[in-house]
Amino acid sequence: MTSKPLPLRNIQITDAFWKREQALIRSAVLPYQWEALNDRVPGAAPSWWMHNMRAAARVVAARKAGGPYIPRQKPRGMVTEGPSPAQADPNLFYGWVFQDSDGYKWIEAAAYQLAMAPDEALQAQVQTAIDAIGAAQEADGYLNTFYTITGIENRFTNLKDHHELYCFGHLVEAAVAWKEATGREDLLDIARRFAACIARRFGPGRERACPGHEIAEMALLRLYEATGEPEWLELANFFLDVRGTEPSTFALEENARRRKDGLPELPVTAERYAYYQAHMPVRQMKEATGHAVRQMYLCSGMADAARLNGDADMRDACLRLWHSAVEEKMYVTGGVGGTHVGEAFSRPYDLPGDTAYSETCAAIGLVFFARRMLQMDADSRYADAMERALYNTVLAGMALDGTSFFYVNPLEVDPAACHTDDRLKHVQPQRQKWFGCACCPPNISRLLSSLGAYAFTQSADALFVHLYVSSRIDTELNGGKITLDLQADLLRNGKIRLTVTDGAAEGVLAFRIPDWTNGFTVQAPGKEQRQEKGYLYLAGSWRKGESISLDFAMPVRRLMGHPLIRETAGQLCYARGPLVYCAEEADNGKLLHLIRALPQAEVRVETQAIGAISLPVLRVAAKRVPVPDAPLYDDWKEPEMTDVDLTLIPYFAWANRGEGEMRVWLHT
Amino acid sequence: MTSKPLPLRNIQITDAFWKREQALIRSAVLPYQWEALNDRVPGAAPSWWMHNMRAAARVVAARKAGGPYIPRQKPRGMVTEGPSPAQADPNLFYGWVFQDSDGYKWIEAAAYQLAMAPDEALQAQVQTAIDAIGAAQEADGYLNTFYTITGIENRFTNLKDHHELYCFGHLVEAAVAWKEATGREDLLDIARRFAACIARRFGPGRERACPGHEIAEMALLRLYEATGEPEWLELANFFLDVRGTEPSTFALEENARRRKDGLPELPVTAERYAYYQAHMPVRQMKEATGHAVRQMYLCSGMADAARLNGDADMRDACLRLWHSAVEEKMYVTGGVGGTHVGEAFSRPYDLPGDTAYSETCAAIGLVFFARRMLQMDADSRYADAMERALYNTVLAGMALDGTSFFYVNPLEVDPAACHTDDRLKHVQPQRQKWFGCACCPPNISRLLSSLGAYAFTQSADALFVHLYVSSRIDTELNGGKITLDLQADLLRNGKIRLTVTDGAAEGVLAFRIPDWTNGFTVQAPGKEQRQEKGYLYLAGSWRKGESISLDFAMPVRRLMGHPLIRETAGQLCYARGPLVYCAEEADNGKLLHLIRALPQAEVRVETQAIGAISLPVLRVAAKRVPVPDAPLYDDWKEPEMTDVDLTLIPYFAWANRGEGEMRVWLHT
């Protein structure tokens, strides 16, 4: 039985914690990002988004006016250095080749916010952005500022690296979100025209092609579901089917460029393209590999395609890739992508803490993938991983005040090492204001602003509660309309209460039984109860005024890594509910590797102010190895350790109190 | 009381183990290297040494004949790609810019071998090499094939990177060794003429300059000690004194090149040159930093200078650098240089095992430094580190059959990871036949062939035994000639016997008390005994026929790293005598990180054949964590471990039985 996310306008998030996060996006992140897109943030790396849209619009206008346009700029690939915005040539392209996507992600997040609450000023900003996008669209629907400015004749010649289809995918995501939020079709029309332009060129019986950075697949399938137009399903299927087949579309592209440059051709094989997940047909894939964000976006598209096509082979591939990514290659924080080399998945069980990459966007991609697996099959293991990624790595990506961001999410940090060691140059001990390659901040914005679409899905007769986020939900079960009030406070306890505040319906409410609980009680008088794949199904009639409650025990857990993980041998970490905890220097002093956790020690759950909010923290007795005046190597002896009282804070809240050491896994 | 190494011709090494190592150099390594220098090894990276010497000789001959020589090649810095030797243009330079040094190191090693035992064939090969070098020397004494071939007008313009003074240093080392071995002055004259050419250009009141890769300093001081000619002491002092002073000679060089290229000048500061140890005046240095081989060679030169000049400030700097390199930054295997980024020293206590660099040449450099510190001050801590580096990292650098070599010496290896992980691409799980950048193999040759110069030093009235290597030694104490027979077998036990086999003398024999012993007995009837700084001094008269004996207890040691070393937390390693031990897959299966050492378990010392030789191994009971069918993260519990009988082999002997895992530090 498949399910779909509820429309966001049907969900009012009331959760104390998550409402604050969403409000932060609205009040702090989106306004800042709008200024960034317009290059009006002093000291920040310019985005060039609006600049490039306007420069492209001038080219498009000139072309439409019939005059020949001679591009003044060679396509230079990743153009990361440039003048200050004030000194920029208004007719040139600046920034990364995928810069168009920044604005699309911002629009998508803004649309989700507008779906929850109207806001004229924000809506006007989006409209300004959409107008700029529309003006930059070529007459045939093509839309990419880089190629419009630098030479339209080169478009679609480097899909491997030049992100045209990636930008397209984000445009589609934004367009559907905007339509769903406001009912306006302006951006959807732009996206549909670009999609049609792409579909005229690529597809069965036409040119073979494959996106170098996936997202077009899931975006096209979303467009298909939103519009019912079958051509987008067909194009998405084509992109998935052609990927990794011989002859490699990337190799054909590369050789076309090499011929142009007078270079000898290379063997036309997909083998070289594992980084892009283009090394084998997707239905044969067994291992999550290459660039982690790309892999997660691909998996999301595959899962959608498996569901929409009823494609069992595709679903089996999704299951294998899920197993590899989540059950062999995921950090305890839900992060994926263990190596900075290629921002990629490493070997199974290779999960180093201090050199971790664990990109925020990859964890977001895991959330996307997980929700889509849940839509196919309500199995709580998908929601468990989704929750783990969301509450830990995704949240860690943004400061508690919403003004700075992590791209990389290590599990062990020594700031002194980060500042001096080139092997750790990808690891920042403090969040940054903005990135020239600004993928993570707007990705956090769009995910957190659409949280309801991950917390709840529904089928004709059932509503699934995957994440316990306090919300008011308007939904239908078997045609009966009801309004539900879900009350939860997962940061503090596992007590859940659901009240029918309006309407009446017959059907099922399905509640996930989280992996972090060791038992629960349920009060659901008159409902038929059954459990399946980690969900508690309560069936019956639901009428205004009635309540059910669930109480999931939320013990402090001491976790160990699988013995095949070399990095966590002899170590443990603490977790409670969805939260993984860490030790920070601010509470526990320097040299956190000297702490020795005591697995049997009793843990007290308390609250503590961190930044502007109060969060649950753990206090536990531990030992600390002293730093002796001893030789570098000495005869082995048990150290005479001192007693310490350890404070552990939620991992997502680290690095909000100045720079210092941090450590998730503690030696025992 | 300072001391000097004994001439090698006065030392006959009779030690079963070391004699075999020296014979391997003679029979396997030197012949192979001679073929390599002549580009006659099929499949190996060409050395281009003889090729470049001959090409340079043609240029020199043309210049001497008065014709103008127009170089056909631009100086290209590191020229590492080229045709096969058969297809090479005989008039062009190929290979690395420092390639001249390869042949010089080979000559030096050959000379040491010839000092121990005559060999007409080898001597003839050396003579061929020397003739080639002589023919490549410019009329004014300048000698560097790269600049002679590519444009002599550019010489001495890039001392920072182009290794002219590095090659010069190795030439001097070879020349002095050759003179000491054979009495022949031909190579010494060549070296002296080049030295004079350098001294005419650089020095007090002349041009300021500083070698980009140190060795000229220690080489010039050796030349001074060998010849008594004060100009070499003066030039060495100049190179040491100018290093790291403002304005930076490297920055001046760089700016001269930038002016030539029309680029703006950079600030003239030494700060940017820590990699080259040119960031501060040497007498102010506190921390071993930058490229580890460079740092160790610099320290060696500084120690010689401190001794020869009686320079207390220089000696204090040596002591600080020793402390930093050995007491804060040395692997338990005596390796130094923890990071592959710049082949460099990392932070204090940052000593990762799997990503270790620990270059063989850096350990050799540590041996050089240690011997020079011993010459200033017979303190056993220098000899302890020297022995540790020699018996572990230096020996590990060469296969037991002498035909393959490690450049990098990790303390933990998973071959599967090395083959797939770019973060480990510097780590080879098996020794290589030869390197294009062939610094380590000839450096091992020259060190092992001159082992006697590290085992023993002497002053007017004392002979110091730093390393227990069975030898016949001809020496003088206070003018009295004696011949000593030292018997030791350190791979097996700590029993030392010294017999006076000829002559008579009054004086002191000083024996190092190793750091690995926990007690010793001495039988030295009639000798006055005292201990100082880890040496046992036996004073008296020594006459033919008499013997003394020492018995150093050689317990198996369980070592732990200082708590500030994050990488070794909760781990131990085994050592006995000078040998550090490791676990290999060949004996203990895969997944060595699952082994749990039992600190209290009794260890049996046995012998086992490894490759062609029989070596001491350790057998000890341990535990092994099973690999459960469990989730990636699970509730913490003590694993139910199985008993295993562990075999540990000497670290230096690893990777002689095919490819497999290896691990020095074991979890407890």
Short mmCIF file of C-alpha atoms in Angstrom, two decimals, chain A residues 13-158:
data_model
loop_
_atom_site.label_atom_id
_atom_site.label_comp_id
_atom_site.label_asym_id
_atom_site.label_seq_id
_atom_site.Cartn_x
_atom_site.Cartn_y
_atom_site.Cartn_z
CA ILE A 13 3.12 22.54 12.79
CA THR A 14 2.61 23.48 16.43
CA ASP A 15 5.62 21.70 17.89
CA ALA A 16 7.57 23.98 20.23
CA PHE A 17 10.92 22.93 18.84
CA TRP A 18 10.12 22.53 15.15
CA LYS A 19 7.90 25.59 14.96
CA ARG A 20 10.86 27.59 16.23
CA GLU A 21 13.10 26.04 13.57
CA GLN A 22 10.63 26.85 10.82
CA ALA A 23 10.20 30.37 12.15
CA LEU A 24 13.97 30.80 12.12
CA ILE A 25 14.01 29.88 8.46
CA ARG A 26 11.28 32.41 7.84
CA SER A 27 12.70 35.23 9.95
CA ALA A 28 16.46 34.77 9.69
CA VAL A 29 17.44 32.44 6.87
CA LEU A 30 15.18 33.35 3.96
CA PRO A 31 15.68 37.13 4.27
CA TYR A 32 19.44 36.64 4.54
CA GLN A 33 19.45 34.31 1.54
CA TRP A 34 17.39 36.78 -0.49
CA GLU A 35 19.98 39.42 0.21
CA ALA A 36 22.69 36.91 -0.69
CA LEU A 37 20.99 36.04 -3.98
CA ASN A 38 21.02 39.75 -4.74
CA ASP A 39 24.67 40.13 -3.66
CA ARG A 40 23.78 42.59 -0.95
CA VAL A 41 25.50 40.88 2.00
CA PRO A 42 28.72 42.73 2.79
CA GLY A 43 31.66 40.40 3.25
CA ALA A 44 29.87 37.26 2.07
CA ALA A 45 30.85 35.36 -1.06
CA PRO A 46 28.60 36.70 -3.83
CA SER A 47 25.89 34.38 -5.09
CA TRP A 48 25.60 36.12 -8.50
CA TRP A 49 22.13 34.61 -8.83
CA MET A 50 20.15 37.72 -9.68
CA HIS A 51 23.11 39.16 -11.55
CA ASN A 52 23.29 36.12 -13.84
CA MET A 53 19.51 36.05 -14.36
CA ARG A 54 19.56 39.69 -15.45
CA ALA A 55 22.58 39.24 -17.67
CA ALA A 56 20.89 36.26 -19.32
CA ALA A 57 17.66 38.20 -19.72
CA ARG A 58 19.55 40.86 -21.71
CA VAL A 59 20.88 38.17 -24.02
CA VAL A 60 17.44 36.63 -24.44
CA ALA A 61 15.89 40.01 -25.12
CA ALA A 62 18.56 40.77 -27.72
CA ARG A 63 17.98 37.41 -29.38
CA LYS A 64 14.22 37.90 -29.37
CA ALA A 65 14.75 41.35 -30.92
CA GLY A 66 16.38 39.55 -33.82
CA GLY A 67 19.88 40.94 -33.40
CA PRO A 68 22.82 38.56 -33.47
CA TYR A 69 24.28 38.04 -30.02
CA ILE A 70 27.98 37.38 -29.81
CA PRO A 71 28.90 36.00 -26.43
CA ARG A 72 31.84 37.82 -24.90
CA GLN A 73 32.76 34.99 -22.57
CA LYS A 74 34.12 31.52 -23.13
CA PRO A 75 32.45 28.78 -21.14
CA ARG A 76 34.94 28.29 -18.35
CA GLY A 77 33.33 25.62 -16.25
CA MET A 78 33.53 26.37 -12.56
CA VAL A 79 34.04 30.14 -12.45
CA THR A 80 34.67 30.69 -8.79
CA GLU A 81 36.85 33.77 -8.80
CA GLY A 82 35.61 37.10 -9.92
CA PRO A 83 35.34 40.75 -9.11
CA SER A 84 33.20 42.19 -6.36
CA PRO A 85 29.56 42.55 -7.43
CA ALA A 86 29.98 46.31 -7.62
CA GLN A 87 32.81 45.96 -10.12
CA ALA A 88 31.21 43.17 -12.13
CA ASP A 89 30.45 43.49 -15.81
CA PRO A 90 26.63 43.36 -15.94
CA ASN A 91 26.76 41.26 -19.09
CA LEU A 92 29.03 38.47 -17.89
CA PHE A 93 28.34 35.24 -16.00
CA TYR A 94 29.96 34.85 -12.58
CA GLY A 95 30.09 32.17 -9.94
CA TRP A 96 29.70 28.43 -10.07
CA VAL A 97 28.12 26.88 -13.12
CA PHE A 98 25.27 25.56 -10.96
CA GLN A 99 24.53 28.91 -9.38
CA ASP A 100 21.00 29.12 -10.88
CA SER A 101 19.92 26.41 -8.45
CA ASP A 102 20.52 28.65 -5.41
CA GLY A 103 17.57 30.84 -6.22
CA TYR A 104 15.36 27.91 -7.11
CA LYS A 105 16.02 26.33 -3.74
CA TRP A 106 15.24 29.61 -2.05
CA ILE A 107 11.93 29.90 -3.93
CA GLU A 108 11.06 26.33 -2.99
CA ALA A 109 11.66 27.04 0.71
CA ALA A 110 9.76 30.33 0.50
CA ALA A 111 6.85 28.54 -1.14
CA TYR A 112 6.68 26.01 1.70
CA GLN A 113 6.64 28.86 4.18
CA LEU A 114 3.88 30.58 2.23
CA ALA A 115 1.88 27.35 2.17
CA MET A 116 1.92 27.44 5.97
CA ALA A 117 1.36 31.15 6.43
CA PRO A 118 0.76 33.96 3.97
CA ASP A 119 3.32 36.74 3.85
CA GLU A 120 2.93 39.47 1.27
CA ALA A 121 6.47 40.74 1.45
CA LEU A 122 7.94 37.29 0.95
CA GLN A 123 5.47 36.55 -1.83
CA ALA A 124 6.54 39.75 -3.58
CA GLN A 125 10.20 38.75 -3.36
CA VAL A 126 9.42 35.37 -4.89
CA GLN A 127 7.47 37.07 -7.63
CA THR A 128 10.49 39.27 -8.35
CA ALA A 129 12.62 36.16 -8.60
CA ILE A 130 10.14 34.42 -10.87
CA ASP A 131 9.96 37.43 -13.14
CA ALA A 132 13.74 37.41 -13.40
CA ILE A 133 13.70 33.71 -14.23
CA GLY A 134 11.00 34.15 -16.84
CA ALA A 135 12.96 36.92 -18.52
CA ALA A 136 16.03 34.70 -18.70
CA GLN A 137 14.20 31.86 -20.43
CA GLU A 138 15.01 31.35 -24.09
CA ALA A 139 12.25 31.35 -26.67
CA ASP A 140 12.37 27.56 -26.96
CA GLY A 141 12.06 27.11 -23.23
CA TYR A 142 15.75 26.57 -22.47
CA LEU A 143 16.78 28.12 -19.20
CA ASN A 144 20.33 28.23 -17.91
CA THR A 145 22.13 31.51 -17.40
CA PHE A 146 25.58 30.04 -17.87
CA TYR A 147 24.99 28.85 -21.43
CA THR A 148 22.69 31.68 -22.40
CA ILE A 149 25.43 34.13 -21.47
CA THR A 150 28.48 32.18 -22.60
CA GLY A 151 27.18 30.60 -25.79
CA ILE A 152 23.89 28.85 -26.28
CA GLU A 153 25.39 26.71 -29.03
CA ASN A 154 27.29 24.78 -26.34
CA ARG A 155 24.25 23.83 -24.30
CA PHE A 156 23.72 20.18 -23.42
CA THR A 157 27.33 19.31 -24.35
CA ASN A 158 28.64 18.75 -20.84
#
